[in-house]
GROMACS .gro file of N, CA and C in nm:
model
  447
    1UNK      N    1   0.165  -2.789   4.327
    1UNK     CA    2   0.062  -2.766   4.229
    1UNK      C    3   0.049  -2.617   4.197
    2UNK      N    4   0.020  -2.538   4.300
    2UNK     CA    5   0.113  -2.408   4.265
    2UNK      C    6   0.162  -2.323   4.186
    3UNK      N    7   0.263  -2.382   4.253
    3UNK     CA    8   0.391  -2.361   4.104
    3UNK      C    9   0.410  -2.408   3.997
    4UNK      N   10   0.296  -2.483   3.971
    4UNK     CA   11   0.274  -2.581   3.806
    4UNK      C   12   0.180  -2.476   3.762
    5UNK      N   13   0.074  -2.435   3.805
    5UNK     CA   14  -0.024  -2.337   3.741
    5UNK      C   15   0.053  -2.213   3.735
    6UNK      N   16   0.136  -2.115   3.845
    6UNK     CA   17   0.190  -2.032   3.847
    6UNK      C   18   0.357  -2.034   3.702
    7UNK      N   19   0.362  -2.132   3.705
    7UNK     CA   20   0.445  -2.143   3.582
    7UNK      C   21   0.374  -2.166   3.462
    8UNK      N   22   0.258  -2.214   3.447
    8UNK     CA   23   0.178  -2.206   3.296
    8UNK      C   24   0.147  -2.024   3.327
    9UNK      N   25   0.113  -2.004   3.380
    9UNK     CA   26   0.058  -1.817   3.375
    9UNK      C   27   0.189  -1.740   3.323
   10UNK      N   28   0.292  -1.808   3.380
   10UNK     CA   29   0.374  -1.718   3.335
   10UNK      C   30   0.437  -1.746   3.185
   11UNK      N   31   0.456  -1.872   3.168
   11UNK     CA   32   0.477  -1.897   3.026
   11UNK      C   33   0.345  -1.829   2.886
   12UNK      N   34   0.193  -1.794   2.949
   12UNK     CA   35   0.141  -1.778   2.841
   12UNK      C   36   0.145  -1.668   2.851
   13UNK      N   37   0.161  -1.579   2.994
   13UNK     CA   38   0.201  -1.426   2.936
   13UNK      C   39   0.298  -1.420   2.867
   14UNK      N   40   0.484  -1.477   2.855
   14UNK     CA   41   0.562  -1.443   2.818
   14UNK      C   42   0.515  -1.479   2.651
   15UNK      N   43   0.425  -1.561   2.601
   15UNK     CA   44   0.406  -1.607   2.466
   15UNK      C   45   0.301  -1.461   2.392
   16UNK      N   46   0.216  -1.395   2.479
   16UNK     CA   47   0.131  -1.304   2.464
   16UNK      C   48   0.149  -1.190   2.451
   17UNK      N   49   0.270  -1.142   2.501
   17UNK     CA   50   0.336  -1.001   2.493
   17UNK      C   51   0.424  -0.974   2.379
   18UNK      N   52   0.397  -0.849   2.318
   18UNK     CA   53   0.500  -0.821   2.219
   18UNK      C   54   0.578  -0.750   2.249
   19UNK      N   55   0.751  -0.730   2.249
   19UNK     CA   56   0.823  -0.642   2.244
   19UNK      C   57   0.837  -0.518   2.165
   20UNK      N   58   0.913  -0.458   2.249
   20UNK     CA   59   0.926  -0.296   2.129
   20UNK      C   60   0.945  -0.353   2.020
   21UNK      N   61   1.071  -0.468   1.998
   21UNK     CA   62   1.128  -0.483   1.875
   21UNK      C   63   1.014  -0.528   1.804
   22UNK      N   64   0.946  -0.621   1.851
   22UNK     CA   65   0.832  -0.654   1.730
   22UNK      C   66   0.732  -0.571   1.714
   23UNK      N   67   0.691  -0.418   1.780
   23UNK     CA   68   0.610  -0.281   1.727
   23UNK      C   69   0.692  -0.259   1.649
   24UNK      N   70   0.853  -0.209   1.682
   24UNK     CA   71   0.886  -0.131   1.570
   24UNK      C   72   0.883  -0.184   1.495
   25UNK      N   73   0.888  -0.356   1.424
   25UNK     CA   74   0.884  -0.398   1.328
   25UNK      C   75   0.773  -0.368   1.250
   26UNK      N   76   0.624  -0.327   1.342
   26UNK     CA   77   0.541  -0.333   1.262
   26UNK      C   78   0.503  -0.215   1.254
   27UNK      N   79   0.552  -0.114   1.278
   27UNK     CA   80   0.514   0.037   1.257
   27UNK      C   81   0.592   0.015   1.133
   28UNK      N   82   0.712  -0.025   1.100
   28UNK     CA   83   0.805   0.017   0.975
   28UNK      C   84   0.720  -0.085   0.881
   29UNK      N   85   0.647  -0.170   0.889
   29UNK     CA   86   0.587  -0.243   0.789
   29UNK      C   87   0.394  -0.182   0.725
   30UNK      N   88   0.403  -0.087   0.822
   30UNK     CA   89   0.278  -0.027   0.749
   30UNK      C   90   0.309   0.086   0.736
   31UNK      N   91   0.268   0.097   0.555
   31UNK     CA   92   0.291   0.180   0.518
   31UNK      C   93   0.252   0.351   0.510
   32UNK      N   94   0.308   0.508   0.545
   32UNK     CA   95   0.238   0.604   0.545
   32UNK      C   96   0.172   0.666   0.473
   33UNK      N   97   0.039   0.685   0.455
   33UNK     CA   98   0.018   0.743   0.313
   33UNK      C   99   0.034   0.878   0.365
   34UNK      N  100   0.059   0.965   0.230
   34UNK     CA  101   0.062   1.117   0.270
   34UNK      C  102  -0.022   1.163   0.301
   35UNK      N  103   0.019   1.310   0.348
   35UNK     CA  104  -0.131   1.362   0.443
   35UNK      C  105  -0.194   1.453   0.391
   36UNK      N  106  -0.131   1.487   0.225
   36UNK     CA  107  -0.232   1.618   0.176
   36UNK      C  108  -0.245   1.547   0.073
   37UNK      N  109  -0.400   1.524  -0.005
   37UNK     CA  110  -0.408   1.517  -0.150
   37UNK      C  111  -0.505   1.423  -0.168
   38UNK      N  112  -0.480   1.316  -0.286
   38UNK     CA  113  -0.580   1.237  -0.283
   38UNK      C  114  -0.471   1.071  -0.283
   39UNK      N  115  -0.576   0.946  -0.264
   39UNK     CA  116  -0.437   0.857  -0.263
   39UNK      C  117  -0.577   0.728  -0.327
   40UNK      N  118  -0.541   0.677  -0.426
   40UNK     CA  119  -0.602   0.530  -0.409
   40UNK      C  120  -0.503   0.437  -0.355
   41UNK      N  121  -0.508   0.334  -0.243
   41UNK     CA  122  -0.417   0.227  -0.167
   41UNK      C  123  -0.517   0.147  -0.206
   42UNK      N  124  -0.425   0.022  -0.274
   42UNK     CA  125  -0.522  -0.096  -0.354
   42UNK      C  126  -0.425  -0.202  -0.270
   43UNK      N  127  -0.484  -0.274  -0.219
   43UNK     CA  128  -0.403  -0.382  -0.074
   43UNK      C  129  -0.445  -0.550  -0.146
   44UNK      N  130  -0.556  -0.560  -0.283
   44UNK     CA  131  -0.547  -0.726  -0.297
   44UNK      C  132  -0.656  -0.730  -0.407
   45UNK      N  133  -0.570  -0.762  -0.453
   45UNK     CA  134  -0.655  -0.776  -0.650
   45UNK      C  135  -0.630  -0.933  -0.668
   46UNK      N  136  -0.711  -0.997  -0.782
   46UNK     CA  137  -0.731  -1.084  -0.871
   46UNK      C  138  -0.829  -1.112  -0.943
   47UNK      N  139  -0.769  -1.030  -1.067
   47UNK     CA  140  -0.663  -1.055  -1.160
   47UNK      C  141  -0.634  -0.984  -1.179
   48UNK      N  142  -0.671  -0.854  -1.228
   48UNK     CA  143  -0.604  -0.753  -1.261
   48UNK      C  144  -0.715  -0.592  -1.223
   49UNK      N  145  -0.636  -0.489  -1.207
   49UNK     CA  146  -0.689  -0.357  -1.178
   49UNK      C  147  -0.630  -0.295  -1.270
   50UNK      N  148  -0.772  -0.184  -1.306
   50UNK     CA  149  -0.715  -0.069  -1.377
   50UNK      C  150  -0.768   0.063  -1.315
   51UNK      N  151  -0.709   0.170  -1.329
   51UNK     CA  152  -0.745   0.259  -1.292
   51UNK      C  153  -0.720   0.340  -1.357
   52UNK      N  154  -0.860   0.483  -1.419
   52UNK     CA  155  -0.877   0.567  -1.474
   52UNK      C  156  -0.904   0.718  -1.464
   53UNK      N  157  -0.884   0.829  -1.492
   53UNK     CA  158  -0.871   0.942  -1.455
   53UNK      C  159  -0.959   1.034  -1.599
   54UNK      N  160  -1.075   1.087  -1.565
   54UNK     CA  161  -1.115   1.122  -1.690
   54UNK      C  162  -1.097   1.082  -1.815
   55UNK      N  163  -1.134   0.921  -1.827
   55UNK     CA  164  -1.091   0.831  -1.948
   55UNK      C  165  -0.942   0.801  -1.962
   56UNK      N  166  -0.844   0.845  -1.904
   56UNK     CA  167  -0.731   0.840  -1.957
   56UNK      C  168  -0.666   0.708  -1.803
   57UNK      N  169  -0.607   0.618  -1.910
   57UNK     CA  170  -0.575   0.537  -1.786
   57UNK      C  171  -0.423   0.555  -1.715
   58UNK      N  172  -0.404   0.569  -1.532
   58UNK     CA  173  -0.318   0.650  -1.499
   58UNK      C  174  -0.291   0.517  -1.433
   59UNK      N  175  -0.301   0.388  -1.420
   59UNK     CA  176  -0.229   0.267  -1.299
   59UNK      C  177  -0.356   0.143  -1.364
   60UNK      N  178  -0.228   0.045  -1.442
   60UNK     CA  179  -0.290  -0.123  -1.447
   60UNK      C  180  -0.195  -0.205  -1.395
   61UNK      N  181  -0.230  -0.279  -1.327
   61UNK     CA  182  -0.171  -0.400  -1.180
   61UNK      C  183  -0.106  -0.471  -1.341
   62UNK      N  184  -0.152  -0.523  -1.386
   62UNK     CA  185  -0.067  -0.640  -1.489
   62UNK      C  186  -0.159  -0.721  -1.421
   63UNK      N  187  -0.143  -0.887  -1.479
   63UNK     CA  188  -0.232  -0.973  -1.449
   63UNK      C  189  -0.139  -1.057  -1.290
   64UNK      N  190  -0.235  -1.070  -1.167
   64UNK     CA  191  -0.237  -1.109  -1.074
   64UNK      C  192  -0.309  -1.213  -1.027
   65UNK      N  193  -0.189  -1.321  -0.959
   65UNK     CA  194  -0.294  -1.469  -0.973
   65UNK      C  195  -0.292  -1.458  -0.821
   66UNK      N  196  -0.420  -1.560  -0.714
   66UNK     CA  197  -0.433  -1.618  -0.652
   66UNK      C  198  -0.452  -1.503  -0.535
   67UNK      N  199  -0.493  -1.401  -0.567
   67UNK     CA  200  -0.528  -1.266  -0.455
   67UNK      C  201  -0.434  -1.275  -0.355
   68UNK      N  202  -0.336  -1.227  -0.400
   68UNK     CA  203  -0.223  -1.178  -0.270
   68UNK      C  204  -0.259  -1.040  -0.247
   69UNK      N  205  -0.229  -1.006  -0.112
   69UNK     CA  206  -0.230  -0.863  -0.040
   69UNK      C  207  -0.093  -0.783  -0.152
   70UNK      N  208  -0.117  -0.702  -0.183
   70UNK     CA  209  -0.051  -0.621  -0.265
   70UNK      C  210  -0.044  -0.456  -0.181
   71UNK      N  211   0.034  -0.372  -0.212
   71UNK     CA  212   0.113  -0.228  -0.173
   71UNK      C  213   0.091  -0.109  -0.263
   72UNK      N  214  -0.019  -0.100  -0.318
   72UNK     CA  215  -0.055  -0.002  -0.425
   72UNK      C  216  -0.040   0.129  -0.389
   73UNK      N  217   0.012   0.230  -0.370
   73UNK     CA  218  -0.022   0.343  -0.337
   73UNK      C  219  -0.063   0.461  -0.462
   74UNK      N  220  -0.153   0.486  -0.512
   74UNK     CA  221  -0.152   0.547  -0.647
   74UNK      C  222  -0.208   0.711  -0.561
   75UNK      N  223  -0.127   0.806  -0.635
   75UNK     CA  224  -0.121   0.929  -0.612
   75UNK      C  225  -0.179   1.014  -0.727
   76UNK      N  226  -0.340   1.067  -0.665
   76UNK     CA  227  -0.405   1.087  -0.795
   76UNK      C  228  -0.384   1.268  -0.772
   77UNK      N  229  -0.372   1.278  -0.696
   77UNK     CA  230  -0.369   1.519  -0.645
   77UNK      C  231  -0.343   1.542  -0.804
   78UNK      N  232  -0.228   1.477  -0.893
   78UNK     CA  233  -0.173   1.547  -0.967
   78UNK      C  234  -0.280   1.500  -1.108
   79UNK      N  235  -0.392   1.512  -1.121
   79UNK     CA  236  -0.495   1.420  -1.206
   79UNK      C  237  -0.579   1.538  -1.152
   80UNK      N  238  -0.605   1.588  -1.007
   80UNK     CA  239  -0.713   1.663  -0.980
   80UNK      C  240  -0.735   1.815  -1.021
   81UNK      N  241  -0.768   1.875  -1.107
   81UNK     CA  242  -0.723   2.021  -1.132
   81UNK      C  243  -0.846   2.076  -1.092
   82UNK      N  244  -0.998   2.055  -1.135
   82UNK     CA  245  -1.075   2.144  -1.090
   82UNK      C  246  -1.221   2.023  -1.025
   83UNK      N  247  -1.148   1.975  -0.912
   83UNK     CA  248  -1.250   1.920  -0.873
   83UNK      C  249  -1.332   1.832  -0.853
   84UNK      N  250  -1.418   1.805  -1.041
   84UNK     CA  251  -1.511   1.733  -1.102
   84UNK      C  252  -1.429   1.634  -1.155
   85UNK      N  253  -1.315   1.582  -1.180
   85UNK     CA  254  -1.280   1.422  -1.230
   85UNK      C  255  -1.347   1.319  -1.195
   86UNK      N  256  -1.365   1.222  -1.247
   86UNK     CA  257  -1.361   1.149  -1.258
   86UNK      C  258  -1.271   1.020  -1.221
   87UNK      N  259  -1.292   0.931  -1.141
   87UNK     CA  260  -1.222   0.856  -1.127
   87UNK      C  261  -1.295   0.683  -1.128
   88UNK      N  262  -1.227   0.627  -1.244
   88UNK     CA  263  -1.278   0.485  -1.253
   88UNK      C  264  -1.192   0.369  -1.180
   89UNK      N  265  -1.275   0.280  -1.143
   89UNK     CA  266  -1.182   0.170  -1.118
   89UNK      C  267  -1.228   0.009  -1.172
   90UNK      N  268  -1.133  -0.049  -1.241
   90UNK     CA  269  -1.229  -0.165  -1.325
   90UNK      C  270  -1.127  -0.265  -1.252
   91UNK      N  271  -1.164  -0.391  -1.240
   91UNK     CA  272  -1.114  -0.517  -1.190
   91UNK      C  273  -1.174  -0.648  -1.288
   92UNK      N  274  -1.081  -0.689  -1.330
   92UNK     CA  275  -1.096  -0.795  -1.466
   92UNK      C  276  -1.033  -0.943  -1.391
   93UNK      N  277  -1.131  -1.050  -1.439
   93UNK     CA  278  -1.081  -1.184  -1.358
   93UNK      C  279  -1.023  -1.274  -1.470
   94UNK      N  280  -0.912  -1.347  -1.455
   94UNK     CA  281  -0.926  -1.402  -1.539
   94UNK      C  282  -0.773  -1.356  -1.657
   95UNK      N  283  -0.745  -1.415  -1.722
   95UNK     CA  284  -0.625  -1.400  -1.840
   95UNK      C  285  -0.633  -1.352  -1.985
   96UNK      N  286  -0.601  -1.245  -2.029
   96UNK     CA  287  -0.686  -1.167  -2.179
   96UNK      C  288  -0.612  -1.301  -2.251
   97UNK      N  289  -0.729  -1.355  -2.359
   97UNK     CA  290  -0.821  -1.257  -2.390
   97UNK      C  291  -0.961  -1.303  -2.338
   98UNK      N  292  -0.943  -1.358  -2.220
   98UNK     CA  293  -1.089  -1.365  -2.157
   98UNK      C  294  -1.189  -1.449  -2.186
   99UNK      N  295  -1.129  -1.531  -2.250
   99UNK     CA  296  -1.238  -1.675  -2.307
   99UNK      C  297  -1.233  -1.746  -2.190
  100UNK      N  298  -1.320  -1.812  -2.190
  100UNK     CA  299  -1.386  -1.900  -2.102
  100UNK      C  300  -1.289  -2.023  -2.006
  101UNK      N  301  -1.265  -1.993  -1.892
  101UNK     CA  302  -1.159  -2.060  -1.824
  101UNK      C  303  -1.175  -2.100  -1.677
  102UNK      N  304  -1.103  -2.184  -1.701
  102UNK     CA  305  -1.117  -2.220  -1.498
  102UNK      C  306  -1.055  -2.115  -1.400
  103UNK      N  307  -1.150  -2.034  -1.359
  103UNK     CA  308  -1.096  -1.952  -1.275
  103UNK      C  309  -1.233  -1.879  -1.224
  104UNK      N  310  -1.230  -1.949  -1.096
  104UNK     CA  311  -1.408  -1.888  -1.067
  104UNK      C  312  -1.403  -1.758  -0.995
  105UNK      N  313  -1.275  -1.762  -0.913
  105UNK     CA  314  -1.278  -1.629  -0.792
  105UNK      C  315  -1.235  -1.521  -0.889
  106UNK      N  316  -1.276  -1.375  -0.773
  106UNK     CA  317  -1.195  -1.258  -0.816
  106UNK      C  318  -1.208  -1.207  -0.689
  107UNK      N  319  -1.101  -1.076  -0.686
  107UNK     CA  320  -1.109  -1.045  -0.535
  107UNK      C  321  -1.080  -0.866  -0.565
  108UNK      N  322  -1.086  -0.780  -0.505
  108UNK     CA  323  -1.083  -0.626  -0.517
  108UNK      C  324  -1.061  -0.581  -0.380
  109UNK      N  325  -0.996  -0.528  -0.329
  109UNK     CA  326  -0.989  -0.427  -0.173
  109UNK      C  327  -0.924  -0.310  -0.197
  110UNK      N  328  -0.991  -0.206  -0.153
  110UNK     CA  329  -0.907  -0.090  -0.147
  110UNK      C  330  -0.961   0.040  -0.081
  111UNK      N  331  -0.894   0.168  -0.053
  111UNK     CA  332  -0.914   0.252   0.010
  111UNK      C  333  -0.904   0.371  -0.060
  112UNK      N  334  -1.038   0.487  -0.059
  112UNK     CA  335  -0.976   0.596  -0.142
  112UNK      C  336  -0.976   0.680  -0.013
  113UNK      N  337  -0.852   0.811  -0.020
  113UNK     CA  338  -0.826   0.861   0.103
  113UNK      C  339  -0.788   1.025   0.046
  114UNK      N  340  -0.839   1.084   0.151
  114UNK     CA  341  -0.789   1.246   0.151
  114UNK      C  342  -0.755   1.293   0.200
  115UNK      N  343  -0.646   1.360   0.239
  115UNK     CA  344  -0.556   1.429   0.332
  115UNK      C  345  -0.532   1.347   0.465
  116UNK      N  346  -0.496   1.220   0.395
  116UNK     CA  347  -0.433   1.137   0.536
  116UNK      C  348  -0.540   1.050   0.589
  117UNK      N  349  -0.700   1.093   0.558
  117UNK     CA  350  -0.801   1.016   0.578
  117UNK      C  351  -0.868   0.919   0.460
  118UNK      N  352  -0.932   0.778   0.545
  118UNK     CA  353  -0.989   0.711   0.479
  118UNK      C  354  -1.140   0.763   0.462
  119UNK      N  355  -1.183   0.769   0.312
  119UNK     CA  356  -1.320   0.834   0.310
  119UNK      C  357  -1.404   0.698   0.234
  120UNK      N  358  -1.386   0.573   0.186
  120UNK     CA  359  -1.403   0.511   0.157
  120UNK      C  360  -1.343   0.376   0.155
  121UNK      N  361  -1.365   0.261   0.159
  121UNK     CA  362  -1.324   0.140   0.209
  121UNK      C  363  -1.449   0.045   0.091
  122UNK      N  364  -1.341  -0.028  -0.004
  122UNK     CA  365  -1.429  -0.159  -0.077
  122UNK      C  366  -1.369  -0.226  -0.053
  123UNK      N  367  -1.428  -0.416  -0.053
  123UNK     CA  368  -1.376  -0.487  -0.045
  123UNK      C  369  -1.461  -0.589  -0.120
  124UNK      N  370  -1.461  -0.611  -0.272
  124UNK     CA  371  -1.583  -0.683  -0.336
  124UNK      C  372  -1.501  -0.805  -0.372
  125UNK      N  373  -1.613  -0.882  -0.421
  125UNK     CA  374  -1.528  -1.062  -0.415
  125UNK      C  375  -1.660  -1.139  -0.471
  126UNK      N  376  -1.623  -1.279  -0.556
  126UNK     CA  377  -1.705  -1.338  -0.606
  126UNK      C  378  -1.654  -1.457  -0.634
  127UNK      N  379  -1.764  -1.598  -0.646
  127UNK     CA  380  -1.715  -1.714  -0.683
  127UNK      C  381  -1.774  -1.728  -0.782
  128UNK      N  382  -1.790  -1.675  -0.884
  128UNK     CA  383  -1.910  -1.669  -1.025
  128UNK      C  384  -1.884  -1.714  -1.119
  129UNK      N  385  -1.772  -1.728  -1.148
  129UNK     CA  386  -1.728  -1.779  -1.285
  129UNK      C  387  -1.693  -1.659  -1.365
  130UNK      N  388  -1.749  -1.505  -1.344
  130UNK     CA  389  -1.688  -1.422  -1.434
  130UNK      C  390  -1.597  -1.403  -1.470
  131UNK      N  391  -1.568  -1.412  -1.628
  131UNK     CA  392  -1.465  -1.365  -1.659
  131UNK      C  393  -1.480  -1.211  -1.732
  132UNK      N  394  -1.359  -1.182  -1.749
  132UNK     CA  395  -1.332  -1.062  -1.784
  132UNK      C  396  -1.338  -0.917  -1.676
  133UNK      N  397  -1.427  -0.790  -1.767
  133UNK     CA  398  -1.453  -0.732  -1.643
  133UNK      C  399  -1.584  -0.745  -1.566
  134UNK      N  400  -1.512  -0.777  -1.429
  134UNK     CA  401  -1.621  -0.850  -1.305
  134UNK      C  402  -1.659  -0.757  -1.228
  135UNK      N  403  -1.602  -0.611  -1.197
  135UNK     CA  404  -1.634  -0.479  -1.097
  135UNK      C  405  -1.585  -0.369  -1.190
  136UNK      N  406  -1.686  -0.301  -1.173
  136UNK     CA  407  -1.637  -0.137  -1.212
  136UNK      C  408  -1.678  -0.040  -1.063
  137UNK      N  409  -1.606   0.075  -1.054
  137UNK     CA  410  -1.697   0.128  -0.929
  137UNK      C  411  -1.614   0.312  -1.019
  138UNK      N  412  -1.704   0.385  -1.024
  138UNK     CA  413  -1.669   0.515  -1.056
  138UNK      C  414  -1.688   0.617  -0.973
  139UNK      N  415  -1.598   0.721  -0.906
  139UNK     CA  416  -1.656   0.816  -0.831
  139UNK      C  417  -1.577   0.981  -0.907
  140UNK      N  418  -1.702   1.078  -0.869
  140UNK     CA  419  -1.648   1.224  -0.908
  140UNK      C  420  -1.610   1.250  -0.806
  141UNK      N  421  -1.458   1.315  -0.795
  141UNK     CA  422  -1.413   1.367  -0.705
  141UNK      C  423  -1.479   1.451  -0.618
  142UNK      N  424  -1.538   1.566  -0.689
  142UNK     CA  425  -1.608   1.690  -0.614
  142UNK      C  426  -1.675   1.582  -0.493
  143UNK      N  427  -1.752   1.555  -0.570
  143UNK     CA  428  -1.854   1.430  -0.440
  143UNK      C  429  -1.770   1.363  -0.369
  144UNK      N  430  -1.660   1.306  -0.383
  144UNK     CA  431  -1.592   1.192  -0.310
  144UNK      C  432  -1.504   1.337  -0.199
  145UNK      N  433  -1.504   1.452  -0.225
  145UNK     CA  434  -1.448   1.571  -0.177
  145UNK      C  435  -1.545   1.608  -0.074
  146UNK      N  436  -1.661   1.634  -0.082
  146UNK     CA  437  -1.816   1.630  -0.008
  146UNK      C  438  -1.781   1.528   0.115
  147UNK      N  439  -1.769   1.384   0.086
  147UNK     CA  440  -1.783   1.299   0.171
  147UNK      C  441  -1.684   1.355   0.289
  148UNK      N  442  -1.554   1.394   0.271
  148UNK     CA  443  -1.456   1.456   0.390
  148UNK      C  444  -1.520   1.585   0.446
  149UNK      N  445  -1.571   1.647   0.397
  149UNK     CA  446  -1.608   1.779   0.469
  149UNK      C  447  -1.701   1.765   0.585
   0.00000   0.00000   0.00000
């Protein structure tokens, strides 16, 4: 009897442990953001994201069904010249031109980051029926610059 329990212990450690090979797999599967500047990482949209830079739009996802985890890395440093920008982010549910449709969810996650750090973390979501645009969230850099210091 023993050796029946002493062999389940050892079978659920051997099921519980990960090898190097499966770290290194997962160090090479997350991705680095850089360590100087500014970064929006957008990880799971539906339907679609846009993103804006003092009115001028600099990154739109295209239309995205069924909220998959997505790899966004948008590199805004070169958008930042003195500071005060502006930065929008709109999330639209749904298929243009936005008439009235079966599609109740929407989903948004993402990270804005500065010099390698996360200074903000959203993750908004709804079963509402909205269509069109369902989230806006706007931040001025200078301030979103404040928050790291």
């Amino acid at each position: 009897m023993k050796q029946f329990i002493l062999a389940i212990i050892v079978v659920i450690a051997g099921c519980t442990t990960t090898s190097s090979k499966d770290q290194n797999q997962e160090e090479k599967s997350t991705p680095k953001v850089q360590s100087k500047g500014y970064v929006l990482a957008i990880s799971e949209i539906d339907n679609s994201v846009s993103v804006y830079m003092e009115d001028s739009l600099i990154f739109t996802s295209g239309t995205i069904h069924s909220s998959p985890e997505v790899d966004y890395k948008i590199d805004l440093t070169p958008f930042v010249k003195d500071g005060t920008e502006e930065l929008k982010i709109e999330l639209y549910n749904g298929v243009e031109p936005y008439e009235p449709q079966a599609d109740p969810y929407w989903e948004v996650r993402y990270d804005l980051i500065i010099d390698g750090e996360i200074v903000d973390f959203v993750h908004e979501f709804g079963d509402d029926n909205g269509i069109g645009l369902v989230y806006e969230n706007t931040y001025i850099i200078e301030e979103w610059t404040k928050i790291n210091n």
